[in-house]
Amino acid sequence: MSDTPATPPRPQIPDVLAQRYASRAMLAVWSPEGRIVSERRLWVAVMKAQAALGVEIPPEAIAAYEAVLEQVDLADIEARERVLRHDVKARIESYNAAAGHEQIHKGLTSRDLTDNVEQVQVRRSLVLLREKTAAALLQLAARAVEHAATPIVGRTHHVPAQPTTLGKRLAMFGETLLRGFERLDDALERYPLRGIKGAVGTRLDQLTLLDGTEGTPGTGGEAKAGSASERLDGLERGIAAELGFSRVLGAVGQIYPRALDFEVLSALYQTGAGLSDFATGMRLMTGHELVSEGFLEGQVGSSAMPHKMNARSCERINGFHTVLAGYLQMTERLAGGQWNEGDVACSVVRRVALPGGMFALDGALETFLTVLGEMQVHGAVIAREVRAQLPFLATTTLLMEGVKAGGGRETLHGIIRDHAVAVARGLHEGSLAKNDLAERLGDDAAFPLDRREVLAVLGDPARFLGDAPAQAKGFMTALAPLRKRFPAAEHYRPEPIL
Amino acid sequence: MSDTPATPPRPQIPDVLAQRYASRAMLAVWSPEGRIVSERRLWVAVMKAQAALGVEIPPEAIAAYEAVLEQVDLADIEARERVLRHDVKARIESYNAAAGHEQIHKGLTSRDLTDNVEQVQVRRSLVLLREKTAAALLQLAARAVEHAATPIVGRTHHVPAQPTTLGKRLAMFGETLLRGFERLDDALERYPLRGIKGAVGTRLDQLTLLDGTEGTPGTGGEAKAGSASERLDGLERGIAAELGFSRVLGAVGQIYPRALDFEVLSALYQTGAGLSDFATGMRLMTGHELVSEGFLEGQVGSSAMPHKMNARSCERINGFHTVLAGYLQMTERLAGGQWNEGDVACSVVRRVALPGGMFALDGALETFLTVLGEMQVHGAVIAREVRAQLPFLATTTLLMEGVKAGGGRETLHGIIRDHAVAVARGLHEGSLAKNDLAERLGDDAAFPLDRREVLAVLGDPARFLGDAPAQAKGFMTALAPLRKRFPAAEHYRPEPIL
Amino acid sequence: MSDTPATPPRPQIPDVLAQRYASRAMLAVWSPEGRIVSERRLWVAVMKAQAALGVEIPPEAIAAYEAVLEQVDLADIEARERVLRHDVKARIESYNAAAGHEQIHKGLTSRDLTDNVEQVQVRRSLVLLREKTAAALLQLAARAVEHAATPIVGRTHHVPAQPTTLGKRLAMFGETLLRGFERLDDALERYPLRGIKGAVGTRLDQLTLLDGTEGTPGTGGEAKAGSASERLDGLERGIAAELGFSRVLGAVGQIYPRALDFEVLSALYQTGAGLSDFATGMRLMTGHELVSEGFLEGQVGSSAMPHKMNARSCERINGFHTVLAGYLQMTERLAGGQWNEGDVACSVVRRVALPGGMFALDGALETFLTVLGEMQVHGAVIAREVRAQLPFLATTTLLMEGVKAGGGRETLHGIIRDHAVAVARGLHEGSLAKNDLAERLGDDAAFPLDRREVLAVLGDPARFLGDAPAQAKGFMTALAPLRKRFPAAEHYRPEPIL
Amino acid sequence: MSDTPATPPRPQIPDVLAQRYASRAMLAVWSPEGRIVSERRLWVAVMKAQAALGVEIPPEAIAAYEAVLEQVDLADIEARERVLRHDVKARIESYNAAAGHEQIHKGLTSRDLTDNVEQVQVRRSLVLLREKTAAALLQLAARAVEHAATPIVGRTHHVPAQPTTLGKRLAMFGETLLRGFERLDDALERYPLRGIKGAVGTRLDQLTLLDGTEGTPGTGGEAKAGSASERLDGLERGIAAELGFSRVLGAVGQIYPRALDFEVLSALYQTGAGLSDFATGMRLMTGHELVSEGFLEGQVGSSAMPHKMNARSCERINGFHTVLAGYLQMTERLAGGQWNEGDVACSVVRRVALPGGMFALDGALETFLTVLGEMQVHGAVIAREVRAQLPFLATTTLLMEGVKAGGGRETLHGIIRDHAVAVARGLHEGSLAKNDLAERLGDDAAFPLDRREVLAVLGDPARFLGDAPAQAKGFMTALAPLRKRFPAAEHYRPEPIL
């Protein structure tokens, strides 16, 4: 195509998640060059394994391929692909041209290559994310312990309910995150390699290649296939081990089952749910000025309203979770929809969703760790709110005390309700300046406790916290095995975020 | 509301999944009466445990509650709820009225009740579905073994690619299903009970209840809480064990983390993916008349076209998977969106999605087992197709043989491509009556094999099957531990389907 | 099946959305009996139209069918379906048996029946929902006007930003709802009937039926088909008009394009978004005690915490939106996935998603109208918050005034930021008892306004409201055409909710 | 940060959809530079409009800004953002530094800028996509007309049902696409601009800016605001008109309602459904070798199987639809979840989903047009299949003829069914070499037609096509207004695809 030079170059648009949010370590897994180098490593590994099994491949060819392994010429590949309309073919030819041989990709179909390479990328990403999630858990637990005994107004339906502690609330978010970690860990530990299964998964081409090379001729018939199959099993296990996998799939088609991508993305999404619960909680607390994300020097809250301490990073964490939902959706639709031994309706989907999902959770974790490091707890505001709400917060306890003092549960419930509603209405309408619920209850003859007894109940704040302090600390205790397994996680520091 | 009696009754609309598709065992878990009985069992269990810890509850009250435990009056409950606008309250009052006491629900908040009861329902459902999935795997494997060596045209991009066997294709679907089973098994094994955590998760009300009843007074302060907390831990473990759970959650709020519902539904969806892959494959094969679902006596394929053997049940399986995606979506949106210690924005969602998801997978499994039992394999049609496509299917093998005979891979690839494309075009345009690719290749001087050698390759069908027969059998072998664990699964028979 | 009587009946599980939330009018559209009666009406209409075109159908047969039209025996139909495994066939036979003839369903395929009947149900539902959405808009606008000039703290990032008015905030939610209404209106106005298109959409059976009955023989060949086609066009238009449709689809297959279901559900979802924005806003405001949903007599906020005025109904509205997302998901997956002229992979999906979606939006609208009618505005609390936040809220105005007084925008921004941040920190840490931002700015020589000028700005509250009051009223003005078109909407009252 | 130079640059990862699939025209809308230039145009437009209303902005400042409008220094902006943690602020400072003034962004909040600029991008994208969808419709209709009378086996449940024509099948896909076009057209025609509404939507800052500049002082109070409001209305309308919008939103908050993004994406998705139906149909037909996508010179079907004519592009179209579902999901979750007057939880989501959705549909349309241009129809194979299936396909017609000849519908149905099922089984099992259904029916005394009459029915193929040819042509006729409105669409040629 001699006139190609005249075509102006296409505008370059960077992947926004990669550019703005993902960490460098994650970018290195998914950059175009990084991918091609991985692919070439696979080709070389397969050639070596084939040669060891007797396939005739000159050692000097292997050496030539290895010599140019990292010389990736993306422009050359793209030009070839535009003619061939086949991406793998383009990369084969580009590598062949660079090495001066035609020995790679023997007995491989495109998916022998692409699926295995992509699984390597997925696996490396999961390793990074698991470690970073461990960091998130440990650093969250440290905050939970720090504020284990800080009383705060517990809310259900977003309305004051009973006291809890800030540390326990943080631990509560941690419970969801911990569960996400377990899913991530599971998904990674049993993540299997597809292996070199050939065009329709029968390993025919490899068997043909090996036929007659040594030992029993592997003609592929069931009766005789034994030893050739065994040698192939060895070949697959060898490649898997070199790439870091402990399991190899069995009866697959051209591709590994796409439900596996759904499994991975659903684990990412579930991990993100823990971060998102935290972020939602932070945003709600920010609305009551109980906490803030903190300001760095030079940062402003808003171009129009300079003083605002917005929970922008937490909003972003929620945003990442929504983004994850989109990528989950993409892989979700691939699961269960394979046609026969495979197709490429999943190709563009996985090009988008796999790196996208990894970048999004990576960005969410980086942001989460940043917020955790910089968050400010407004102790004075928190304490003020607890004091103001205490009479309402104590109603459950007063009800229990009343029952113990001999009242009927439903009857006392009615008494408390009537006074509490009246007080709430008075405050809402402005007819009441101060919450006098305690006094009203003490003065009501139908209520078993007198004013002194009621005030005594209110005067012992620690009794309203229940198990909260212990639960906050217990969360850290439960992470002991995790800390041991990921010793660096506690000290991981996120990259500066935008 | 004196005129209420005049209001005509609301039309009854049954749950369509329950009515048409779910099994009786699953219906028993989710019927209105079944749920209330479970709830009452929890109340009674809690009363007994509380009494054992010293809470003053008269034994005759407990006896009275137990006596009316199964006398569920749904109309009474609904009437009360319409006035109170609070469903749990309505059920408490209905039970109290029936028993003539006010002793249940002490120190419980609504969610202490509802969350734990719903978790029991979820758990029971998962037990049923796990067992049924094991049945599906074993019965699919039996079919795979039966057809392990039946050659069939393997297709990628829905186009003939290489031979495989029908048994291996079935095993391929099984790989996805097996993975779903593992997710289901995991989700069930580690499914934790929320426990009796009180209004905001701090266990305050139970601690208050227990205060002074025995041993160290549990005033709830961190220093002294030890023993009361320990007694509560025992209370929770006791209730959990009675209900069949081995884990209890730690620092939760009013509710268990909703990400847990997502975890369960995503496991259901992934299991459904295996069924859906199978169904898609069956539908595609039906289109080539290779298989059919089979007819029962009296059944007709279509009111307008009586002979049609439609893959209706497999279409339905795909439909169930889509339905599961919808319920997954619902729980997905709950994950990561909790406000503070909890809210009821999830209430209507979980009422719909939890039973819905269970019914849908249950229906899909029942349908799958029915199809598996009745499917017909059209051996004559399958063999005819293999014969017709063999010259094309053999190209990869011929390429490999050519390489072994000394040809350059890329050069031979071009030769085969040119002839194959020409033959394909001739057949498509009608200018060619029969596939003569083998002859063309043998006669081409540039191709290293002569006509006799080419035909010899084509004449040995078994050599094209590669490992397919072994993989089909290997799938069954891999299920050995499963068969041992679920001995009845192999013999499970689905209920008659609509 | 002589042993059938011994089988215990299946537990009945009601559709939870129908049972608890949907209105009676909506239930009447989707009840089992209602559907069958609609179906029979279609059959009768088709027979009459066919007879008019010359098809030999005895008038006494038509009369016999009409006589038993409403005698629906669901048990009989179910028994037949279990044998036939074909639902439509079962209903045909049941109706035939009741009437004593075999004349219905001539030249119809199952989908000629089911698709058209379901479209009637969808259309009737949309009519109900459109009217109810109009009611929601008008009643929301009335509230917006009522509170058009009530100052309230405007928040971005959930943090106080600038004052707005409560009425404008309500109108803001209304903007989203209005947009949803437009989508609903569009979807309904152009909702087309599939028509009687036959087994693969070619109208072959009807053409064959009409062949030779009169005029030009409709042999179906392109050349001669004219007049028979025209008569069929008339038949379809007649049926469509009788059923309330103005458009009939053209080149469809066995079924209407399922993307149409997605279009409808996406309009429902978008309408729900307006309700959900409102509900989210109400829940946030409830958290600051600015508003509440209100209590009915006898209602309690929580069994454990009787005084709590929870935003339960608004939480439920958010829940309905999540439910809608699930049903949207189901129809979304049907769009774009039709195989050839059609299949029934959509069948179970549409059985669940179509009524489900209608019930969910109906329930959300009923709940919304209830909340709107009962909501309480806590004027005293709202005013208190405005006073407390005013110095911060005024910074943008002070900045603008400073610019007008000659300051550089960026410089003044920095001055205000430094003071505002210092004040905020002081309040958060407890070192400052009162917001003295105004005094600090007035006393800062670098700020162009002095203390008197700054306080003068703060002393004129109306100036901070901008256009808010006008916008709130403008929303009502914009609804004038709607009020005219739906005169009853303003006065619609929701049914009592649970 | 003096050590910044030492940090190695982040790996660049291109947006995969932009890089591989989207058209140049679409890329120009979303490139980083393009966006910033649009933003600067808005700033300049606002300054001019403000100056015209009396705001003091020196003409030489405006000139200085205009002079450097296209000098976008992305690196400078990124460096500033890393310090400020605020993207808009960074772009303001970068522009100010370049122009040497501080006059832009007066009375604007960040969202006044970003929301309006993004809406311009959305609008420009929709204009491109609408035109291209018109092209897709017209070119599809041309194919439908071309094959209007080509008989083909119509399939329901993927099983042969009745004959149709290839042209009618293409028109059937077109019906879905046309509906998508209508949604796209609607969404674009009524797409409203948010306008310059200020920090919480009250237009306070603009009102303050205009205060005292001329005419009645706009103090913001409702009574006096009239004329300032009117001037602001004019300002907004002016900006809207300049940017190509005909509607401006009313009572919005800081941001436009995010349900609008859902509306747009759902229109994209629905449009994609038409393309996806077509692609699914093509893939199924490819499996029966009825059609193929065609090969370009130099293209190979598969590296391992060179002759394969895979429906890769159609698979990709299905893939794009799945990708669209993911982006739809992202915007779906934003709808209905706004907090108060706005937040940035949507920010990262919209950065991903808006361009992503546009690129995906753009790529799908480009691919669709390519397939349409290159597809090959294998007439010989199509005709062969019709002949082989005709006896089965004719059963409905034979049933109708039998009814006309006096038979009872249900009785004849049974006769045909029994013979048809027997023939089908014979063919499947290999006991029957040829379909002799016609002969069997003719020879059956219980069937009203004799062998000669039956064969006469089969001998007139055109009679089985029904209205199919007319429907195929009618689709083109229905597009007449579209052709007139988009005169260039018929001749649009896609860019070469990978």
Coordinates of N, CA and C in Angstrom, one line a residue, chain D residues 58 79 97 108 116 137 149 151 158 164 169 178 195 204 257 261 294 363 375 395 413 438 465 479:
Chain D
P58 N -11.3 43.1 30.1 CA -10.6 43.9 29.1 C -10.6 43.2 27.7
A79 N 1.2 18.2 35.3 CA 2.0 18.6 36.4 C 1.3 19.4 37.4
A97 N -1.8 31.0 32.5 CA -0.3 31.2 32.4 C 0.0 31.5 30.9
L108 N -18.0 30.9 37.2 CA -18.2 29.5 36.8 C -17.7 28.5 37.9
N116 N -20.9 21.1 30.5 CA -21.3 21.6 29.2 C -20.3 21.1 28.1
L137 N -28.8 1.5 7.6 CA -30.2 1.1 7.3 C -30.3 1.1 5.7
A149 N -36.4 -11.9 -3.4 CA -37.2 -13.1 -3.8 C -36.3 -14.4 -3.8
P151 N -35.5 -17.6 -2.2 CA -36.1 -18.4 -1.1 C -35.0 -19.0 -0.2
H158 N -34.3 -22.5 15.6 CA -33.2 -23.0 14.8 C -33.5 -24.2 14.0
T164 N -38.8 -18.7 3.8 CA -38.9 -17.2 3.7 C -37.9 -16.8 2.6
R169 N -35.4 -11.8 5.5 CA -34.6 -12.0 6.8 C -33.8 -10.7 7.0
L178 N -33.9 -0.1 12.7 CA -34.7 1.1 12.5 C -35.2 1.7 13.8
G195 N -26.3 24.3 30.8 CA -26.2 25.7 30.9 C -25.3 26.2 32.0
L204 N -26.5 31.7 41.0 CA -26.1 32.8 41.9 C -24.9 33.6 41.5
P257 N -28.8 16.0 35.1 CA -29.2 14.7 35.7 C -28.5 13.6 34.9
D261 N -27.4 10.5 30.7 CA -26.4 9.6 30.1 C -26.9 8.2 29.9
G294 N -16.8 -13.1 3.3 CA -15.9 -12.8 2.2 C -14.5 -12.6 2.7
G363 N -17.5 1.6 16.2 CA -16.8 0.5 15.6 C -17.8 -0.6 15.1
M375 N -20.1 -9.2 2.0 CA -20.7 -10.5 2.2 C -21.0 -11.2 0.9
T395 N -45.6 -28.5 5.5 CA -46.6 -29.2 6.3 C -47.7 -28.2 6.7
H413 N -53.7 -32.6 11.8 CA -52.5 -32.2 12.5 C -51.8 -33.5 13.0
A438 N -44.0 -36.5 1.4 CA -45.1 -36.2 0.5 C -45.8 -37.4 0.0
L465 N -43.7 -18.7 -0.1 CA -43.0 -17.5 0.3 C -43.9 -16.4 1.0
L479 N -38.0 3.5 4.1 CA -36.9 4.4 4.4 C -36.8 5.6 3.6

